Coordinates of C-alpha atoms and ligand atoms in Angstrom, one line a residue:
M1358 CA 51.9 47.9 -14.0
H1359 CA 49.7 49.5 -10.7
S1360 CA 50.2 51.2 -7.7
T1361 CA 50.4 49.0 -4.5
R1362 CA 49.6 51.8 -2.2
T1363 CA 45.8 51.2 -0.4
V1364 CA 42.9 53.8 -1.7
K1365 CA 41.0 53.5 1.4
F1366 CA 37.0 53.6 1.6
V1367 CA 37.0 56.5 3.6
D1368 CA 39.8 58.2 5.3
L1369 CA 39.2 60.1 8.6
A1370 CA 42.8 61.3 9.2
R1371 CA 43.2 62.7 6.0
L1372 CA 39.4 64.5 6.5
H1373 CA 40.6 66.0 9.7
A1374 CA 44.1 66.7 9.2
P1375 CA 43.1 70.7 8.3
I1376 CA 40.8 71.2 11.4
A1377 CA 42.7 69.5 13.7
A1378 CA 43.8 72.1 15.7
Q1379 CA 41.1 73.3 16.4
V1380 CA 39.1 70.0 16.6
D1381 CA 42.1 69.4 19.9
A1382 CA 41.1 72.8 21.0
A1383 CA 37.5 72.4 21.2
A1384 CA 37.6 69.5 23.1
L1385 CA 40.4 70.3 25.6
R1386 CA 38.0 73.6 26.4
V1387 CA 34.9 71.3 26.4
L1388 CA 37.0 69.0 29.3
R1389 CA 37.5 72.3 30.7
E1390 CA 34.5 73.4 30.9
Q1391 CA 33.0 70.2 32.4
R1392 CA 29.1 70.9 31.1
Y1393 CA 29.3 67.8 29.5
I1394 CA 25.5 66.9 29.1
Q1395 CA 23.7 70.4 27.6
G1396 CA 26.2 72.6 27.6
P1397 CA 25.9 75.8 25.3
D1398 CA 28.1 74.3 22.6
V1399 CA 24.4 71.8 22.1
R1400 CA 22.2 74.8 21.6
E1401 CA 24.9 76.7 19.5
F1402 CA 25.5 73.7 17.1
E1403 CA 21.8 73.7 16.5
K1404 CA 21.4 77.4 15.6
E1405 CA 24.0 76.9 13.2
M1406 CA 23.0 73.7 11.7
A1407 CA 19.9 75.3 11.7
A1408 CA 21.6 78.0 9.6
S1409 CA 23.0 75.1 7.3
L1410 CA 19.4 73.9 6.7
D1411 CA 18.0 77.1 5.6
G1412 CA 16.5 77.6 8.9
A1413 CA 14.6 74.5 9.7
P1414 CA 14.8 74.2 13.3
V1415 CA 17.1 71.4 15.0
C1416 CA 17.2 69.7 18.1
S1417 CA 20.9 67.7 18.6
V1418 CA 19.7 63.8 19.4
S1419 CA 22.2 61.4 20.4
C1420 CA 22.1 59.4 16.9
A1421 CA 20.0 59.1 14.1
T1422 CA 18.2 55.6 15.3
S1423 CA 16.9 57.4 18.5
G1424 CA 16.3 60.8 16.3
L1425 CA 14.2 58.7 13.8
L1426 CA 12.6 57.0 17.1
V1427 CA 11.6 60.8 18.4
A1428 CA 10.2 61.5 15.1
L1429 CA 8.0 59.0 15.1
L1430 CA 6.7 59.4 17.9
G1431 CA 6.7 63.1 18.6
L1432 CA 4.5 62.7 15.6
G1433 CA 2.2 60.5 17.8
I1434 CA 3.1 57.3 15.6
G1435 CA 2.5 53.9 18.0
P1436 CA 1.2 50.6 18.2
G1437 CA -1.5 49.6 15.8
D1438 CA 0.1 51.6 13.5
E1439 CA 2.1 50.5 9.9
V1440 CA 4.6 53.5 8.7
I1441 CA 6.0 52.0 5.0
T1442 CA 9.5 52.5 4.4
T1443 CA 12.6 50.8 2.0
P1444 CA 14.5 47.1 2.7
L1445 CA 16.8 49.4 1.1
T1446 CA 19.1 50.8 4.2
A1447 CA 20.6 50.6 7.3
I1448 CA 18.4 48.6 9.6
A1449 CA 18.3 51.7 11.9
T1450 CA 15.2 52.8 9.4
A1451 CA 13.2 49.5 10.6
E1452 CA 14.4 49.7 13.8
A1453 CA 13.0 53.3 15.1
I1454 CA 9.4 52.4 13.7
S1455 CA 9.1 48.9 15.6
L1456 CA 11.0 50.7 18.5
A1457 CA 7.9 53.3 18.2
G1458 CA 5.6 50.0 18.2
A1459 CA 4.0 50.6 14.7
K1460 CA 4.5 47.5 12.3
V1461 CA 7.8 48.1 9.2
V1462 CA 6.0 47.6 5.7
F1463 CA 8.6 47.7 2.7
A1464 CA 8.1 48.7 -0.6
D1465 CA 10.1 47.8 -3.8
L1466 CA 12.7 50.2 -5.0
E1467 CA 12.2 52.4 -8.2
P1468 CA 12.9 50.9 -11.3
E1469 CA 16.1 53.1 -12.2
G1470 CA 17.7 53.8 -8.8
F1471 CA 17.9 52.9 -5.2
C1472 CA 15.2 55.1 -3.6
L1473 CA 11.8 53.7 -2.8
D1474 CA 9.2 53.2 -5.7
P1475 CA 6.6 55.8 -5.0
E1476 CA 4.3 53.5 -6.9
D1477 CA 4.7 50.1 -4.9
V1478 CA 4.4 52.8 -1.4
R1479 CA 0.5 53.6 -3.2
R1480 CA 0.2 49.6 -3.5
K1481 CA 1.3 49.2 0.3
I1482 CA -0.9 51.6 1.6
T1483 CA -3.8 50.2 3.8
P1484 CA -6.2 52.1 6.3
R1485 CA -3.2 51.8 9.6
T1486 CA -0.9 52.9 7.1
R1487 CA 0.3 56.7 9.1
A1488 CA 3.5 57.2 7.5
I1489 CA 6.2 57.0 5.0
I1490 CA 10.2 57.2 5.4
P1491 CA 12.2 57.9 2.1
V1492 CA 15.3 57.1 3.0
H1493 CA 17.9 59.4 0.7
I1494 CA 20.1 56.3 0.4
Y1495 CA 23.7 56.8 -0.4
G1496 CA 23.2 60.7 -0.6
L1497 CA 20.9 60.3 -3.8
L1498 CA 17.3 61.6 -3.3
A1499 CA 14.1 59.9 -3.1
D1500 CA 11.2 60.7 -5.6
L1501 CA 9.6 63.3 -2.7
D1502 CA 7.0 65.1 -5.0
A1503 CA 5.7 61.4 -6.0
L1504 CA 6.2 60.6 -2.4
Q1505 CA 4.6 63.9 -0.8
E1506 CA 1.3 63.9 -3.1
I1507 CA 0.3 60.3 -2.3
A1508 CA 1.1 61.6 1.9
R1509 CA -1.1 64.3 1.2
A1510 CA -4.0 62.3 -0.7
H1511 CA -3.7 59.5 2.0
G1512 CA -3.1 61.8 5.1
L1513 CA 0.2 60.4 6.5
K1514 CA 3.0 62.0 7.3
L1515 CA 6.8 62.0 5.7
I1516 CA 9.9 61.3 7.4
E1517 CA 12.9 62.2 5.7
D1518 CA 16.0 60.1 6.5
C1519 CA 18.5 62.0 5.9
A1520 CA 21.5 60.2 7.1
Q1521 CA 23.4 59.9 4.1
A1522 CA 22.3 63.3 2.7
Q1523 CA 23.1 66.1 5.4
G1524 CA 23.3 69.0 3.0
A1525 CA 21.6 67.6 -0.5
R1526 CA 19.0 69.5 -2.3
Y1527 CA 15.9 68.7 -4.0
R1528 CA 14.9 71.1 -6.7
G1529 CA 16.9 73.8 -4.4
R1530 CA 15.6 72.8 -1.0
R1531 CA 17.8 71.3 1.7
A1532 CA 17.0 67.4 2.2
G1533 CA 15.3 66.8 5.9
T1534 CA 13.1 70.1 5.2
L1535 CA 10.7 68.8 2.4
G1536 CA 8.5 66.1 4.7
D1537 CA 7.0 66.4 8.4
A1538 CA 10.2 65.7 10.0
G1539 CA 14.0 65.5 9.2
V1540 CA 16.6 62.9 10.3
F1541 CA 20.4 63.1 9.9
S1542 CA 23.2 61.1 11.0
F1543 CA 26.5 62.1 12.4
F1544 CA 28.0 58.8 12.9
P1545 CA 32.0 59.1 11.8
S1546 CA 31.8 58.3 8.2
K1547 CA 28.7 60.4 7.6
N1548 CA 29.1 63.3 5.3
L1549 CA 29.1 65.7 8.6
G1550 CA 30.7 62.8 10.4
G1551 CA 31.5 63.5 14.5
F1552 CA 33.7 61.7 16.6
G1553 CA 31.8 58.9 18.1
D1554 CA 28.0 58.3 17.8
G1555 CA 25.7 61.7 17.3
G1556 CA 22.4 62.7 15.2
A1557 CA 19.7 66.1 14.9
V1558 CA 16.0 66.1 14.2
T1559 CA 14.2 68.7 12.2
A1560 CA 10.2 69.2 11.8
R1561 CA 7.9 71.3 9.9
D1562 CA 5.4 71.7 12.6
P1563 CA 6.4 74.3 15.3
E1564 CA 4.4 71.9 18.1
V1565 CA 5.8 68.6 17.0
F1566 CA 9.3 70.2 16.9
R1567 CA 8.8 71.1 21.1
R1568 CA 7.3 66.7 21.2
M1569 CA 10.1 66.0 19.5
R1570 CA 12.5 67.7 21.8
M1571 CA 11.4 67.2 24.9
L1572 CA 11.1 63.4 23.9
A1573 CA 14.9 63.7 23.1
N1574 CA 15.3 64.7 26.8
H1575 CA 12.8 62.5 29.0
G1576 CA 9.5 64.3 28.0
R1577 CA 10.5 67.4 29.6
E1578 CA 11.0 71.1 28.7
S1579 CA 12.1 71.6 32.5
K1580 CA 13.7 69.6 35.2
Y1581 CA 11.5 67.1 36.4
D1582 CA 8.8 68.9 34.8
H1583 CA 8.1 65.3 33.0
E1584 CA 5.1 65.7 30.5
L1585 CA 5.8 63.1 27.8
V1586 CA 7.5 59.5 28.8
G1587 CA 10.7 60.3 26.7
L1588 CA 13.7 58.7 26.2
N1589 CA 17.3 60.0 26.6
S1590 CA 19.0 60.8 23.3
R1591 CA 20.6 64.2 23.8
L1592 CA 23.8 64.9 21.6
D1593 CA 26.9 64.9 24.0
T1594 CA 28.6 68.6 24.6
L1595 CA 31.8 67.2 23.2
Q1596 CA 30.2 66.1 20.2
A1597 CA 28.6 69.5 19.3
A1598 CA 31.2 71.1 20.2
L1599 CA 33.2 68.9 17.4
L1600 CA 30.9 69.2 15.3
R1601 CA 30.7 72.9 15.2
V1602 CA 34.8 72.8 14.0
C1603 CA 33.5 70.5 11.1
L1604 CA 30.3 72.1 10.1
P1605 CA 31.8 75.0 8.3
S1606 CA 33.7 72.3 5.8
L1607 CA 30.2 70.7 5.1
E1608 CA 29.5 71.8 1.9
G1609 CA 33.1 72.1 0.5
W1610 CA 33.3 68.6 1.5
N1611 CA 30.0 67.4 -0.6
A1612 CA 31.0 69.4 -3.7
A1613 CA 34.5 68.0 -3.3
R1614 CA 31.6 64.2 -3.3
R1615 CA 30.3 65.1 -6.0
A1616 CA 33.6 66.0 -8.0
A1617 CA 34.9 62.8 -7.3
A1618 CA 31.5 60.8 -8.4
K1619 CA 31.8 63.3 -12.0
V1620 CA 34.8 61.8 -12.6
Y1621 CA 34.3 58.2 -11.3
D1622 CA 31.0 58.6 -13.7
Q1623 CA 32.9 59.4 -16.5
L1624 CA 36.0 56.8 -16.0
L1625 CA 33.1 54.3 -15.6
G1626 CA 30.2 55.7 -17.2
G1627 CA 31.5 53.3 -20.7
I1628 CA 32.1 49.6 -19.1
P1629 CA 28.9 47.5 -20.5
Q1630 CA 28.2 45.4 -17.6
L1631 CA 28.9 48.4 -14.8
Q1632 CA 25.7 50.3 -13.5
T1633 CA 27.2 53.7 -12.6
P1634 CA 24.5 55.8 -9.8
R1635 CA 21.8 58.0 -11.4
A1636 CA 20.8 61.3 -9.8
R1637 CA 17.9 62.1 -10.3
A1638 CA 16.8 65.3 -12.0
R1639 CA 16.4 69.0 -10.3
T1640 CA 18.9 67.3 -7.4
E1641 CA 21.9 68.0 -5.7
P1642 CA 23.1 65.0 -4.2
V1643 CA 26.0 64.2 -2.1
Y1644 CA 27.8 60.7 -2.3
H1645 CA 27.8 59.9 0.6
L1646 CA 28.4 57.1 -1.0
Y1647 CA 29.5 55.9 -4.3
V1648 CA 27.3 53.0 -5.4
V1649 CA 27.8 50.5 -8.9
R1650 CA 25.8 47.3 -9.5
A1651 CA 27.8 44.4 -11.3
P1652 CA 26.8 41.1 -12.5
D1653 CA 29.2 39.3 -10.2
R1654 CA 30.5 42.1 -7.4
E1655 CA 32.3 39.9 -5.3
A1656 CA 35.0 38.9 -8.1
L1657 CA 34.6 42.1 -8.1
A1658 CA 35.4 43.6 -5.1
D1659 CA 38.2 40.3 -4.7
H1660 CA 39.8 41.7 -7.6
L1661 CA 39.9 45.7 -6.5
R1662 CA 41.5 44.4 -2.9
G1663 CA 44.4 42.6 -4.9
R1664 CA 45.6 45.8 -6.0
G1665 CA 44.8 47.6 -2.5
I1666 CA 41.3 49.3 -3.0
E1667 CA 38.7 48.9 -0.1
T1668 CA 35.3 48.5 -1.1
G1669 CA 31.7 48.1 0.7
L1670 CA 28.8 46.6 0.9
H1671 CA 25.7 48.4 1.2
Y1672 CA 23.9 46.2 1.7
P1673 CA 24.6 43.0 1.2
Q1674 CA 20.7 41.8 2.9
P1675 CA 17.6 43.3 1.9
L1676 CA 16.0 44.1 5.4
H1677 CA 12.7 41.8 4.5
E1678 CA 15.8 38.9 5.0
T1679 CA 16.9 40.2 7.8
G1680 CA 17.0 37.7 11.2
A1681 CA 14.9 40.4 12.9
Y1682 CA 12.4 41.5 10.1
R1683 CA 12.1 37.4 9.0
H1684 CA 8.9 37.2 11.2
L1685 CA 7.1 39.8 8.8
G1686 CA 6.6 37.0 6.9
Y1687 CA 7.9 38.3 3.3
R1688 CA 9.4 35.9 1.1
R1689 CA 12.1 36.1 -1.6
G1690 CA 10.7 37.5 -4.9
D1691 CA 8.5 39.7 -2.6
L1692 CA 10.6 42.8 -3.2
P1693 CA 12.1 41.6 -6.9
R1694 CA 14.2 45.1 -7.2
A1695 CA 15.5 45.6 -3.3
E1696 CA 16.5 42.0 -3.7
A1697 CA 18.3 42.3 -6.9
A1698 CA 20.3 45.6 -5.8
C1699 CA 21.7 44.2 -2.7
R1700 CA 23.0 41.0 -4.6
S1701 CA 25.3 43.3 -7.1
V1702 CA 25.9 46.7 -4.9
L1703 CA 29.4 47.1 -4.3
S1704 CA 30.5 51.0 -2.8
L1705 CA 33.6 52.0 -4.2
P1706 CA 36.1 54.6 -2.5
M1707 CA 33.9 58.0 -1.7
H1708 CA 35.0 60.4 1.0
P1709 CA 36.3 64.2 -0.1
C1710 CA 39.6 63.8 0.1
L1711 CA 39.8 61.4 -2.7
T1712 CA 42.6 62.4 -4.9
R1713 CA 42.1 62.1 -9.1
E1714 CA 44.8 59.6 -9.2
E1715 CA 43.5 57.8 -6.4
I1716 CA 40.0 57.9 -8.8
E1717 CA 41.6 56.9 -11.6
T1718 CA 43.6 54.0 -9.9
V1719 CA 39.7 52.5 -9.0
S1720 CA 38.5 53.2 -12.1
R1721 CA 41.5 51.5 -14.1
A1722 CA 41.3 48.7 -12.1
V1723 CA 37.4 48.1 -12.7
A1724 CA 38.2 48.5 -16.3
D1725 CA 40.9 46.0 -15.8
Y1726 CA 38.4 43.2 -14.2
F1727 CA 35.8 43.4 -17.0
Q1728 CA 38.6 43.7 -19.7
P1729 CA 42.2 42.4 -18.7
Ligands
PLP1074 C1 20.0 55.6 6.4 C2 20.4 55.2 7.9 N1 19.4 55.6 8.6 C3 20.0 55.8 10.0 C4 20.8 55.7 10.2 C5 21.3 55.4 11.6 O1 22.4 56.2 11.8 P1 22.5 56.3 13.6 O2 24.2 55.2 13.5 O3 23.4 58.0 14.0 O4 21.9 55.9 14.3 C6 21.8 55.3 9.6 C7 23.7 55.0 9.8 O5 23.8 53.7 9.4 C8 21.7 54.9 8.0 O6 23.0 55.2 7.1

């Protein structure tokens, strides 16, 4: 016999229950204050998030997609430039490159893992390459040592896509603070999720940071003083106020995700047909997702659905095979590791409130699938 209760993939109601009164109060306060755009909570949130990034400056933006665009434009990347990134990511990473007017160049994944392969990045460099965007996919960290070395050797900018990795550490340092710029997402299911869209950018060079801040607000520092052609990528005051309520919980939520991943690792590690995610040495991952690889993942997902267990697919298609990027001319087999990953990945329930019992239910169901 097995439990008939649903194991949810993400459970925001449970996550927010302990802070519901604070969330309600903050929302009501912003509604009463009526400073909906660039109200005081925006700068307060930015300061508080900067403290959580060991002091790196933070500019909030309307979402990570526009944050990536602001980062690229702020670093001076545009038409005629090439930017290397991974095909195993949300389409936003590539879209931002295209919207900046640059060309997306995909490099394959590392042999063991889900992040960019530095060796393939090296092979994809041309005289037009200007930047690399590694994605800390699923909250697992990319090989920043190798990528930094490549960037330094070739004079390239490094932009960390931390949409799935807020709070992670790489050799003790916060993800997002190791390259030229870092970009974060507050999409509701992210590690620091808001109550709508939102994001943030950080940059190492103060002048680049100043440009990014201007770009995110119509290219200006003060009203009507438009120095650059920018965009409207501001975070709403309401989101900022609500994120201020959530931010103090981020460390605890991430620790809970790591603890859940550890239990999954223990319970699933012995199934020979299944590959569990591997964290890089000397990193502190944040398991935005817990992604396993299985030979017939559709059948496994169906089996789990039959037991009331929700799963996800991140991602069913590598970006070079999507309609949006078909024009780049990649063929099946050009990025074989990413293609194989997209055929075999399955995201199991992962959120900070997952109980040991739920993880056991999921793991038992997975084990039963392989050994009925
Ligand atoms: C890796 C990655 N980059 C960028 C984004 C875009 O984030 P947003 O929805 O905040 O624009 C996402 C969100 O799905 C993501 O997962």
